[in-house]
CSV table of C-alpha atoms in Angstrom, one decimal:
chain,number,residue,atom,x,y,z
V,1,MET,CA,-21.2,-51.0,-12.4
V,2,SER,CA,-24.6,-53.2,-12.6
V,3,LEU,CA,-26.3,-52.9,-9.1
V,4,THR,CA,-28.7,-55.3,-7.5
V,5,PRO,CA,-31.1,-54.2,-4.8
V,6,GLU,CA,-29.5,-55.8,-2.0
V,7,THR,CA,-25.8,-54.9,-3.6
V,8,LEU,CA,-27.1,-51.2,-3.3
V,9,LEU,CA,-27.8,-51.1,0.0
V,10,ALA,CA,-24.5,-52.5,0.5
V,11,ARG,CA,-22.9,-50.1,-1.2
V,12,GLN,CA,-24.9,-47.3,-0.3
V,13,GLN,CA,-23.7,-48.0,3.8
V,14,ALA,CA,-20.0,-48.7,2.7
V,15,ALA,CA,-20.1,-45.1,1.2
V,16,GLN,CA,-22.0,-43.6,4.2
V,17,ASP,CA,-19.3,-45.2,6.4
V,18,ARG,CA,-16.7,-43.3,4.4
V,19,ARG,CA,-18.4,-40.4,4.6
V,20,ARG,CA,-18.8,-40.5,8.5
V,21,PRO,CA,-15.9,-38.7,9.4
V,22,TRP,CA,-17.2,-35.8,7.8
V,23,GLU,CA,-20.5,-35.7,9.4
V,24,SER,CA,-19.4,-33.8,12.7
V,25,ILE,CA,-17.6,-31.1,11.1
V,26,TRP,CA,-20.5,-30.3,9.0
V,27,GLN,CA,-22.9,-30.1,11.9
V,28,GLU,CA,-20.4,-27.8,13.6
V,29,CYS,CA,-20.6,-25.4,10.3
V,30,TYR,CA,-24.4,-25.3,10.3
V,31,ASP,CA,-24.6,-25.1,13.8
V,32,HIS,CA,-22.2,-21.7,13.9
V,33,VAL,CA,-23.7,-20.5,10.9
V,34,LEU,CA,-27.8,-21.5,10.4
V,35,ALA,CA,-29.9,-20.7,13.4
V,36,ARG,CA,-30.5,-24.0,15.2
V,37,THR,CA,-34.1,-25.4,15.1
V,38,PRO,CA,-36.2,-26.0,19.0
V,39,GLY,CA,-34.7,-29.0,20.2
V,40,SER,CA,-31.9,-29.4,17.6
V,41,GLY,CA,-29.1,-29.2,20.3
V,42,GLY,CA,-26.1,-27.2,19.2
V,43,PRO,CA,-24.6,-23.8,20.8
V,44,THR,CA,-26.4,-20.6,21.0
V,45,LEU,CA,-25.1,-18.2,19.0
V,46,TYR,CA,-24.2,-14.5,20.1
V,47,ASP,CA,-22.5,-13.4,17.0
V,48,ALA,CA,-24.3,-12.8,13.6
V,49,THR,CA,-21.4,-12.4,11.2
V,50,ALA,CA,-21.0,-15.8,10.0
V,51,PRO,CA,-24.8,-16.2,9.4
V,52,ASP,CA,-25.0,-12.9,7.5
V,53,ALA,CA,-22.2,-13.5,5.5
V,54,ALA,CA,-22.8,-16.8,4.7
V,55,GLU,CA,-26.4,-15.7,3.4
V,56,GLN,CA,-24.9,-12.9,1.3
V,57,LEU,CA,-22.5,-14.9,-0.1
V,58,ALA,CA,-25.4,-17.7,-1.0
V,59,ALA,CA,-27.2,-14.8,-2.6
V,60,SER,CA,-24.3,-13.2,-4.3
V,61,LEU,CA,-23.6,-16.9,-6.2
V,62,LEU,CA,-27.2,-17.2,-7.2
V,63,ALA,CA,-26.9,-13.8,-8.5
V,64,GLU,CA,-23.6,-13.6,-10.3
V,65,LEU,CA,-24.0,-17.3,-11.8
V,66,THR,CA,-27.6,-17.8,-12.0
V,67,PRO,CA,-29.4,-15.0,-12.0
V,68,PRO,CA,-33.3,-15.3,-12.1
V,69,TRP,CA,-35.4,-14.0,-15.0
V,70,SER,CA,-32.2,-13.3,-16.7
V,71,ARG,CA,-30.1,-14.6,-19.6
V,72,TRP,CA,-27.1,-16.5,-17.9
V,73,PHE,CA,-26.3,-19.0,-20.8
V,74,GLY,CA,-26.5,-19.2,-24.4
V,75,LEU,CA,-26.6,-22.1,-27.2
V,76,ALA,CA,-24.1,-21.2,-30.2
V,77,PRO,CA,-23.5,-23.2,-33.4
V,78,SER,CA,-20.0,-24.5,-33.5
V,79,ARG,CA,-17.3,-23.1,-35.5
V,80,ALA,CA,-17.8,-25.3,-38.2
V,81,LEU,CA,-21.5,-24.8,-38.4
V,82,ALA,CA,-21.2,-20.9,-37.9
V,83,GLU,CA,-18.8,-20.8,-41.2
V,84,GLY,CA,-21.0,-23.2,-43.5
V,85,PRO,CA,-24.0,-22.2,-45.7
V,86,ASP,CA,-26.5,-23.2,-42.9
V,87,ALA,CA,-25.0,-20.6,-40.1
V,88,ALA,CA,-27.8,-18.5,-40.1
V,89,ALA,CA,-30.8,-21.0,-39.8
V,90,ALA,CA,-29.0,-23.0,-37.3
V,91,ALA,CA,-28.1,-19.6,-35.0
V,92,GLU,CA,-31.7,-19.0,-35.3
V,93,ALA,CA,-33.1,-22.4,-34.0
V,94,LEU,CA,-30.5,-22.5,-31.2
V,95,GLU,CA,-32.1,-19.0,-30.3
V,96,ARG,CA,-35.1,-20.2,-30.2
V,97,ALA,CA,-34.2,-23.0,-28.4
V,98,THR,CA,-32.6,-21.2,-25.6
V,99,GLU,CA,-35.8,-18.9,-25.2
V,100,THR,CA,-37.8,-21.9,-25.1
V,101,LEU,CA,-35.4,-23.2,-22.1
V,102,GLN,CA,-35.3,-19.8,-20.0
V,103,GLY,CA,-39.0,-19.4,-20.1
V,104,HIS,CA,-39.2,-23.0,-18.6
V,105,LEU,CA,-36.6,-22.0,-15.9
V,106,ASP,CA,-38.6,-18.7,-15.3
V,107,ARG,CA,-41.9,-20.9,-14.7
V,108,SER,CA,-39.8,-23.4,-12.3
V,109,ASN,CA,-38.9,-23.3,-8.5
V,110,PHE,CA,-35.5,-23.3,-10.0
V,111,ALA,CA,-34.4,-19.8,-8.3
V,112,LEU,CA,-35.7,-21.3,-4.9
V,113,GLU,CA,-34.2,-24.3,-4.9
V,114,MET,CA,-30.7,-23.1,-6.6
V,115,HIS,CA,-30.6,-20.6,-3.5
V,116,GLN,CA,-31.0,-23.5,-1.0
V,117,ALA,CA,-28.1,-25.6,-2.9
V,118,PHE,CA,-26.0,-22.8,-2.9
V,119,LEU,CA,-26.5,-22.2,1.2
V,120,ASP,CA,-25.2,-25.8,1.5
V,121,LEU,CA,-22.5,-25.2,-1.1
V,122,VAL,CA,-21.1,-22.2,1.0
V,123,VAL,CA,-21.7,-23.9,4.4
V,124,ALA,CA,-20.8,-27.8,3.8
V,125,GLY,CA,-18.6,-27.4,0.6
V,126,THR,CA,-21.0,-29.7,-1.3
V,127,GLY,CA,-24.5,-28.9,-2.9
V,128,VAL,CA,-26.9,-31.7,-4.6
V,129,LEU,CA,-29.5,-30.5,-6.9
V,130,LEU,CA,-31.9,-32.7,-8.4
V,131,VAL,CA,-33.5,-31.8,-11.4
V,132,GLU,CA,-36.6,-34.1,-12.7
V,133,GLU,CA,-39.4,-33.8,-15.5
V,134,ALA,CA,-42.7,-31.9,-13.8
V,135,PRO,CA,-45.9,-34.1,-14.3
V,136,PRO,CA,-48.2,-33.0,-17.6
V,137,GLY,CA,-50.1,-29.9,-16.8
V,138,ALA,CA,-47.7,-28.1,-14.7
V,139,ALA,CA,-46.4,-24.6,-15.6
V,140,SER,CA,-42.8,-25.8,-16.2
V,141,ALA,CA,-41.5,-28.8,-17.6
V,142,LEU,CA,-38.8,-28.7,-15.2
V,143,ARG,CA,-38.9,-29.3,-11.3
V,144,PHE,CA,-35.8,-28.9,-9.6
V,145,THR,CA,-35.4,-29.9,-5.7
V,146,ALA,CA,-31.9,-28.5,-3.7
V,147,VAL,CA,-31.3,-32.5,-1.7
V,148,PRO,CA,-30.0,-31.8,1.8
V,149,LEU,CA,-26.3,-33.3,2.3
V,150,ARG,CA,-27.4,-35.5,5.1
V,151,GLU,CA,-29.1,-37.5,2.4
V,152,ALA,CA,-27.0,-37.7,0.1
V,153,VAL,CA,-24.3,-39.9,-0.2
V,154,LEU,CA,-21.4,-39.3,-3.1
V,155,GLU,CA,-18.6,-41.3,-5.1
V,156,GLU,CA,-16.5,-39.9,-7.3
V,157,GLY,CA,-16.1,-41.1,-10.8
V,158,LEU,CA,-12.9,-41.8,-13.0
V,159,GLY,CA,-13.4,-38.2,-14.5
V,160,GLY,CA,-13.4,-36.6,-11.0
V,161,ARG,CA,-17.3,-35.8,-11.2
V,162,LEU,CA,-19.6,-37.0,-8.5
V,163,ASP,CA,-21.4,-38.8,-10.9
V,164,THR,CA,-22.3,-41.5,-8.5
V,165,VAL,CA,-25.1,-40.4,-6.2
V,166,TYR,CA,-27.2,-42.6,-3.3
V,167,ARG,CA,-30.3,-40.7,-1.6
V,168,SER,CA,-31.4,-41.8,1.5
V,169,VAL,CA,-34.9,-40.6,2.6
V,170,MET,CA,-37.9,-41.8,5.1
V,171,LEU,CA,-41.4,-41.9,3.0
V,172,ASP,CA,-44.3,-43.2,4.4
V,173,ALA,CA,-46.9,-45.4,2.5
V,174,ALA,CA,-48.8,-42.8,0.8
V,175,ALA,CA,-45.4,-41.0,-0.3
V,176,ILE,CA,-44.0,-43.9,-1.6
V,177,GLU,CA,-47.1,-45.2,-3.7
V,178,ALA,CA,-47.2,-41.4,-5.1
V,179,ARG,CA,-43.6,-41.3,-6.0
V,180,TYR,CA,-43.5,-44.4,-7.7
V,181,PRO,CA,-46.9,-45.8,-9.1
V,182,GLY,CA,-47.4,-49.3,-10.2
V,183,ALA,CA,-44.3,-50.4,-7.7
V,184,PRO,CA,-45.2,-53.4,-6.2
V,185,LEU,CA,-45.4,-52.9,-2.8
V,186,PRO,CA,-45.5,-55.5,0.2
V,187,PRO,CA,-49.2,-55.8,0.9
V,188,ALA,CA,-48.1,-55.8,4.9
V,189,LEU,CA,-47.1,-52.4,4.0
V,190,LEU,CA,-50.4,-51.0,2.7
V,191,ALA,CA,-52.2,-52.9,5.4
V,192,ALA,CA,-50.3,-51.3,8.2
V,193,ARG,CA,-51.7,-47.7,7.3
V,194,GLY,CA,-54.2,-46.9,10.1
V,195,PRO,CA,-56.2,-43.6,9.9
V,196,GLU,CA,-55.9,-43.1,13.5
V,197,GLU,CA,-52.3,-43.4,14.1
V,198,ALA,CA,-49.8,-41.5,12.4
V,199,PRO,CA,-48.0,-42.9,9.3
V,200,ARG,CA,-45.1,-45.0,9.8
V,201,ARG,CA,-42.0,-44.2,7.6
V,202,HIS,CA,-39.6,-46.6,5.8
V,203,ARG,CA,-36.0,-46.0,4.1
V,204,VAL,CA,-36.1,-45.9,0.4
V,205,VAL,CA,-32.4,-45.3,-1.0
V,206,GLU,CA,-32.2,-44.2,-4.6
V,207,ALA,CA,-29.3,-44.5,-6.7
V,208,VAL,CA,-27.8,-43.0,-9.7
V,209,TRP,CA,-24.3,-44.2,-11.1
V,210,PRO,CA,-22.7,-44.0,-15.0
V,211,GLU,CA,-23.4,-46.9,-16.9
V,212,ARG,CA,-22.2,-46.9,-20.7
V,213,GLN,CA,-23.2,-43.4,-22.8
V,214,GLY,CA,-25.7,-42.5,-19.6
V,215,SER,CA,-26.7,-43.2,-16.2
V,216,ALA,CA,-28.7,-46.2,-14.5
V,217,TYR,CA,-31.2,-45.7,-12.0
V,218,LEU,CA,-32.5,-47.9,-9.0
V,219,ALA,CA,-34.7,-47.3,-6.2
V,220,VAL,CA,-35.0,-49.3,-3.3
V,221,LEU,CA,-37.4,-49.8,0.0
V,222,GLU,CA,-35.9,-51.4,2.6
V,223,TRP,CA,-38.4,-53.6,4.4
V,224,GLU,CA,-38.6,-55.7,7.4
V,225,GLY,CA,-34.8,-56.7,6.6
V,226,GLN,CA,-35.4,-57.1,2.7
V,227,ALA,CA,-34.2,-54.9,0.0
V,228,VAL,CA,-37.6,-54.4,-2.6
V,229,PRO,CA,-37.1,-52.7,-5.8
V,230,LEU,CA,-39.2,-49.5,-6.3
V,231,ALA,CA,-38.3,-48.2,-9.8
V,232,SER,CA,-35.5,-48.9,-12.4
V,233,GLY,CA,-34.2,-46.8,-15.4
V,234,ARG,CA,-31.7,-45.2,-17.7
V,235,PHE,CA,-31.4,-41.4,-17.7
V,236,LEU,CA,-29.0,-39.9,-21.0
V,237,ASP,CA,-28.0,-37.4,-18.3
V,238,SER,CA,-28.0,-37.9,-14.8
V,239,PRO,CA,-30.9,-36.1,-12.8
V,240,PHE,CA,-28.6,-35.4,-9.7
V,241,ILE,CA,-26.2,-32.6,-10.0
V,242,ALA,CA,-23.5,-32.8,-7.2
V,243,PHE,CA,-21.1,-30.0,-7.1
V,244,ARG,CA,-18.5,-28.6,-5.0
V,245,TRP,CA,-16.4,-25.2,-3.8
V,246,MET,CA,-13.2,-26.5,-3.7
V,247,LYS,CA,-11.8,-30.0,-2.9
V,248,LEU,CA,-8.3,-31.6,-2.0
V,249,PRO,CA,-6.3,-34.2,-4.0
V,250,GLY,CA,-7.6,-37.9,-2.8
V,251,GLU,CA,-11.0,-35.9,-1.1
V,252,THR,CA,-14.6,-37.0,-2.4
V,253,TYR,CA,-16.4,-34.0,-0.5
V,254,GLY,CA,-15.8,-30.3,-0.9
V,255,ARG,CA,-14.6,-28.0,1.1
V,256,GLY,CA,-16.7,-24.6,1.7
V,257,PRO,CA,-15.6,-20.8,2.8
V,258,VAL,CA,-17.6,-21.5,6.6
V,259,MET,CA,-15.2,-24.2,7.0
V,260,LYS,CA,-12.2,-22.7,6.1
V,261,ALA,CA,-13.4,-19.6,8.6
V,262,LEU,CA,-14.9,-22.0,11.2
V,263,PRO,CA,-12.0,-21.2,14.1
V,264,ASP,CA,-12.6,-17.4,14.0
V,265,ILE,CA,-16.6,-18.0,13.8
V,266,ARG,CA,-16.2,-20.0,17.1
V,267,THR,CA,-13.8,-17.6,18.7
V,268,ALA,CA,-16.0,-14.2,17.6
V,269,ASN,CA,-19.3,-16.3,19.1
V,270,LYS,CA,-17.2,-17.1,22.5
V,271,VAL,CA,-16.0,-13.5,22.7
V,272,VAL,CA,-19.5,-12.0,22.2
V,273,GLU,CA,-20.6,-14.3,24.9
V,274,LEU,CA,-18.3,-12.9,27.1
V,275,VAL,CA,-18.6,-9.3,26.5
V,276,LEU,CA,-22.5,-9.9,27.0
V,277,LYS,CA,-21.6,-11.6,30.5
V,278,ASN,CA,-19.4,-8.7,31.3
V,279,ALA,CA,-22.2,-6.5,30.5
V,280,SER,CA,-24.1,-7.8,33.0
V,281,ILE,CA,-21.6,-7.7,35.8
V,282,ALA,CA,-21.0,-3.8,34.9
V,283,ALA,CA,-24.9,-3.3,34.8
V,284,THR,CA,-25.6,-5.0,38.2
V,285,GLY,CA,-22.0,-5.1,39.8
V,286,ILE,CA,-20.5,-7.7,42.4
V,287,TRP,CA,-21.5,-7.0,45.8
V,288,GLN,CA,-20.1,-7.9,49.4
V,289,ALA,CA,-21.8,-7.6,52.7
V,290,GLU,CA,-21.0,-8.2,56.2
V,291,ASP,CA,-22.6,-11.1,58.1
V,292,ASP,CA,-23.6,-8.2,60.9
V,293,GLY,CA,-26.9,-10.0,62.0
V,294,VAL,CA,-29.0,-7.3,60.4
V,295,LEU,CA,-28.2,-7.2,56.6
V,296,ASN,CA,-29.9,-10.2,55.2
V,297,PRO,CA,-28.6,-10.5,51.4
V,298,ALA,CA,-31.4,-12.4,50.4
V,299,THR,CA,-33.9,-9.6,51.1
V,300,VAL,CA,-32.1,-6.9,49.3
V,301,LYS,CA,-33.2,-5.4,46.2
V,302,LEU,CA,-30.7,-3.1,44.0
V,303,VAL,CA,-33.6,-0.8,42.7
V,304,PRO,CA,-33.7,3.0,42.9
V,305,GLY,CA,-34.6,4.7,45.7
V,306,ALA,CA,-34.2,1.4,48.1
V,307,ILE,CA,-32.9,1.8,52.0
V,308,ILE,CA,-30.7,-0.6,52.9
V,309,PRO,CA,-30.4,-1.4,56.8
V,310,LYS,CA,-27.2,-2.1,58.2
V,311,ALA,CA,-25.7,-2.1,62.2
V,312,PRO,CA,-23.5,0.7,63.3
V,313,GLY,CA,-20.2,0.6,62.5
V,314,SER,CA,-20.6,-2.0,60.0
V,315,SER,CA,-19.3,-1.4,56.2
V,316,GLY,CA,-23.0,-2.8,55.1
V,317,LEU,CA,-23.2,-3.8,51.4
V,318,THR,CA,-20.2,-2.2,49.5
V,319,PRO,CA,-19.4,-3.2,45.7
V,320,LEU,CA,-16.7,-5.0,44.9
V,321,ALA,CA,-14.0,-4.0,42.2
V,322,ALA,CA,-14.0,-6.0,38.8
V,323,PRO,CA,-10.4,-7.5,38.3
V,324,GLY,CA,-10.0,-5.9,35.1
V,325,ASN,CA,-10.8,-3.8,31.9
V,326,PHE,CA,-12.5,-6.1,29.1
V,327,ASP,CA,-12.4,-3.0,26.7
V,328,VAL,CA,-9.7,-5.4,24.8
V,329,SER,CA,-12.3,-7.3,23.5
V,330,GLN,CA,-13.5,-4.9,21.0
V,331,LEU,CA,-10.1,-4.8,19.3
V,332,VAL,CA,-10.4,-8.7,19.1
V,333,LEU,CA,-13.7,-8.9,17.9
V,334,ASP,CA,-13.4,-6.4,15.4
V,335,ASP,CA,-10.7,-8.3,13.7
V,336,LEU,CA,-12.3,-11.5,13.9
V,337,ARG,CA,-15.3,-10.3,12.1
V,338,ALA,CA,-13.3,-9.0,9.1
V,339,ARG,CA,-11.5,-12.2,9.0
V,340,ILE,CA,-15.2,-14.0,8.5
V,341,ARG,CA,-16.2,-11.4,6.0
V,342,GLY,CA,-13.4,-11.8,4.0
V,343,ALA,CA,-13.4,-15.7,4.0
V,344,LEU,CA,-17.1,-15.4,3.0
V,345,LEU,CA,-16.4,-12.6,0.4
V,346,ALA,CA,-19.1,-10.2,2.0
V,347,ASP,CA,-16.7,-7.6,1.7
V,348,ARG,CA,-15.9,-8.0,-1.8
V,349,LEU,CA,-19.2,-9.3,-3.8
V,350,THR,CA,-21.4,-6.7,-2.2
V,351,LEU,CA,-21.3,-2.8,-3.4
V,352,PRO,CA,-19.9,-0.6,-0.5
V,353,ARG,CA,-22.3,1.9,0.7
V,354,GLN,CA,-20.0,4.6,0.6
V,355,ALA,CA,-19.7,7.4,-2.1
V,356,PRO,CA,-21.0,6.7,-5.5
V,357,MET,CA,-18.5,4.6,-7.5
V,358,THR,CA,-17.1,5.6,-11.0
V,359,ALA,CA,-17.8,3.4,-14.1
V,360,THR,CA,-14.1,2.2,-13.6
V,361,GLU,CA,-14.1,1.6,-10.0
V,362,VAL,CA,-17.2,-0.6,-11.0
V,363,LEU,CA,-15.4,-2.5,-13.6
V,364,GLU,CA,-12.4,-2.9,-11.3
V,365,ARG,CA,-14.4,-4.6,-8.5
V,366,SER,CA,-16.2,-6.9,-11.2
V,367,ALA,CA,-12.8,-7.8,-12.2
V,368,GLU,CA,-11.7,-8.5,-8.7
V,369,SER,CA,-14.7,-10.6,-7.9
V,370,ALA,CA,-13.7,-12.6,-10.9
V,371,ARG,CA,-10.3,-13.4,-9.8
V,372,LEU,CA,-10.9,-14.4,-6.3
V,373,LEU,CA,-13.8,-16.6,-7.5
V,374,GLY,CA,-11.6,-17.9,-11.2
V,375,ALA,CA,-11.2,-21.4,-9.7
V,376,THR,CA,-14.8,-21.7,-7.7
V,377,TYR,CA,-16.3,-20.5,-11.1
V,378,GLY,CA,-14.2,-22.8,-13.3
V,379,ARG,CA,-15.5,-25.9,-11.0
V,380,MET,CA,-19.1,-24.7,-11.2
V,381,GLN,CA,-19.1,-24.5,-14.7
V,382,ALA,CA,-17.9,-28.3,-15.3
V,383,GLU,CA,-19.9,-29.7,-12.2
V,384,LEU,CA,-22.8,-27.6,-11.9
V,385,LEU,CA,-23.8,-25.4,-14.9
V,386,THR,CA,-23.0,-27.4,-17.9
V,387,PRO,CA,-24.6,-30.7,-16.7
V,388,LEU,CA,-27.6,-28.5,-15.3
V,389,ILE,CA,-28.4,-27.2,-19.0
V,390,GLY,CA,-27.5,-30.9,-20.4
V,391,ARG,CA,-30.1,-32.7,-18.1
V,392,CYS,CA,-32.7,-29.7,-18.9
V,393,LEU,CA,-32.3,-30.0,-22.5
V,394,SER,CA,-32.8,-33.8,-22.4
V,395,ILE,CA,-36.1,-33.4,-20.7
V,396,LEU,CA,-37.4,-31.0,-23.2
V,397,ARG,CA,-36.1,-33.1,-26.5
V,398,ARG,CA,-38.0,-36.1,-24.7
V,399,ARG,CA,-40.9,-33.4,-24.8
V,400,GLY,CA,-40.3,-32.2,-28.3
V,401,GLU,CA,-39.9,-28.8,-27.5
V,402,VAL,CA,-36.6,-28.2,-28.3
V,403,PRO,CA,-34.5,-29.7,-31.5
V,404,PRO,CA,-32.3,-32.8,-30.8
V,405,VAL,CA,-29.2,-30.6,-29.9
V,406,MET,CA,-26.3,-32.2,-28.5
V,407,LEU,CA,-23.6,-30.0,-26.8
V,408,ASP,CA,-20.7,-31.7,-28.0
V,409,GLY,CA,-19.1,-28.8,-29.5
V,410,ARG,CA,-19.5,-30.6,-32.9
V,411,GLU,CA,-23.3,-29.0,-33.7
V,412,ALA,CA,-23.8,-26.6,-30.3
V,413,ARG,CA,-21.6,-25.6,-28.0
V,414,LEU,CA,-22.7,-23.9,-24.4
V,415,THR,CA,-21.9,-20.1,-23.7
V,416,TYR,CA,-22.3,-18.5,-20.8
V,417,GLN,CA,-23.8,-14.7,-20.1
V,418,SER,CA,-24.2,-14.2,-16.5
V,419,PRO,CA,-23.1,-11.3,-15.0
V,420,LEU,CA,-19.8,-13.0,-13.9
V,421,ALA,CA,-18.9,-14.5,-17.0
V,422,ARG,CA,-19.5,-11.3,-19.1
V,423,VAL,CA,-16.5,-9.9,-16.9
V,424,GLN,CA,-14.0,-11.5,-19.0
V,425,GLY,CA,-16.1,-10.7,-22.1
V,426,ARG,CA,-16.3,-7.2,-21.6
V,427,ALA,CA,-12.3,-7.4,-21.0
V,428,ASP,CA,-12.0,-9.6,-24.5
V,429,ALA,CA,-14.2,-6.9,-26.1
V,430,ALA,CA,-12.4,-4.0,-24.6
V,431,ASN,CA,-9.0,-5.3,-26.0
V,432,THR,CA,-10.8,-5.8,-29.6
V,433,LEU,CA,-11.9,-2.4,-29.7
V,434,LEU,CA,-8.6,-0.7,-28.7
V,435,PHE,CA,-7.3,-2.7,-31.6
V,436,LEU,CA,-10.0,-1.5,-34.2
V,437,GLN,CA,-9.4,2.0,-32.7
V,438,ALA,CA,-5.7,2.0,-33.6
V,439,VAL,CA,-6.1,0.4,-37.0
V,440,ALA,CA,-9.0,2.8,-38.2
V,441,ALA,CA,-6.2,5.7,-37.0
V,442,LEU,CA,-3.9,4.3,-39.5
V,443,GLY,CA,-6.3,4.8,-42.3
V,444,PRO,CA,-8.4,3.3,-44.7
V,445,THR,CA,-5.7,1.3,-46.0
V,446,ALA,CA,-5.3,-0.5,-42.7
V,447,ALA,CA,-8.7,-1.1,-41.9
V,448,ALA,CA,-9.2,-2.8,-45.5
V,449,GLN,CA,-7.1,-5.4,-43.8
V,450,LEU,CA,-9.9,-6.4,-41.6
V,451,ASP,CA,-12.1,-9.4,-42.0
V,452,ARG,CA,-15.5,-8.6,-42.0
V,453,ARG,CA,-16.4,-12.2,-41.7
V,454,ARG,CA,-15.1,-12.1,-37.9
V,455,ARG,CA,-17.7,-9.5,-37.0
V,456,PRO,CA,-20.0,-12.6,-35.1
V,457,ALA,CA,-16.9,-13.8,-33.2
V,458,THR,CA,-17.2,-9.9,-31.4
V,459,ALA,CA,-20.7,-9.7,-31.2
V,460,ARG,CA,-20.7,-13.3,-29.3
V,461,THR,CA,-18.4,-11.8,-26.9
V,462,LEU,CA,-20.0,-9.1,-26.1
V,463,ALA,CA,-23.5,-12.0,-25.7
V,464,ALA,CA,-25.4,-10.1,-28.8
V,465,PRO,CA,-28.3,-12.2,-30.0
V,466,ALA,CA,-27.9,-13.9,-33.1
V,467,GLY,CA,-30.2,-12.2,-35.2
V,468,LEU,CA,-28.7,-8.9,-34.5
V,469,LEU,CA,-26.7,-9.0,-37.4
V,470,ASN,CA,-26.9,-9.0,-41.2
V,471,PRO,CA,-25.4,-11.9,-42.8
V,472,VAL,CA,-21.9,-11.4,-44.3
V,473,GLU,CA,-22.1,-11.0,-48.5
V,474,GLU,CA,-19.2,-12.8,-49.9
């Protein structure tokens, strides 16, 4: 599709109208999981189980999928290239490209923004990450921004990916000039700035949509009912990366674990509120007094050592018995908290604080985490990790820091080396080693039947560096 400034605003508004039914449930998820800011309204939180579990899950996703200061991806030659005469040179070049990209990620703000995007993913089920080229002279060529879901309106393409993104932000004139240098801004916009008054903000809509073999880009300023174009261009890889936790057929936006546990989160918050109210009643009590003309309840203070006068023959001040025992609330609360932590995987992705675990127990817990996050990890790989690496390589290729490598499977392929990805790799390697031990027990005749040229495949399974093995001599 091709968008003009006028049609962009119309399509963005139509997409936002389709998104509106989701906004109330998103807001409720945020209100019950993240502490509200002053003046924002929303319910008062009494139970911190859900906020703590959501934070642990976001931190676990960062550590399991994209761990900071650690190699969580790799570039390997395709099978046809690995079996050709230039296999060693290609592997070495791809290894250098991987180290270059890893260095730029380590020097950038990737870990900070990725964690915030994972928080959006856990709470609302959808996260959006903006990957831009940093200005010259910066420590890294990459700059990341976690786009809040309230600013992003998404549309799903034919391939099932969220490849059309509309971002609506409010910027003042100075910010518009800085972000879009050289844009033909209306003279009245620049003249409206006053040094003594607060800068006025204006709505800017950025859109990225698929067009031929790439993505088109258009930024539009909404000024006095007119659509003023600010910037346009094309990208080989979209700078906006939208990803989801899970989705139902026919839906555009994802569903997160907080949305699934929201009924239990609401109930636990209400139970804790009632427990606190019951505790205040138990501490201070409810009292009744006879209207004998002597006792004035307004002047009574229930403090140690107080003397309360009463008329002769009157009962004075007597406590009122509580209607019932609220101890059953603790049983309900323990069950609710266990279900919340189970829904947010807080008891699966974190190590238990009991006796030290054996190596077998650690492997079993890792395998269980991989099974629980299998479907989510597959979606993350398709919607987040692969487009992220492709976009970063596109920026570095334009700067000439990496060779023109295409992740199309014919030249190079992307491998994942994160802790979650290595769980399956260790299982495959264990099966291979078990087979090699069985062959070795059969004697030299059986061992001679093994193909020595397949050693690099086992090394790649264990994420070994490309230059660790000597070339296989024919």
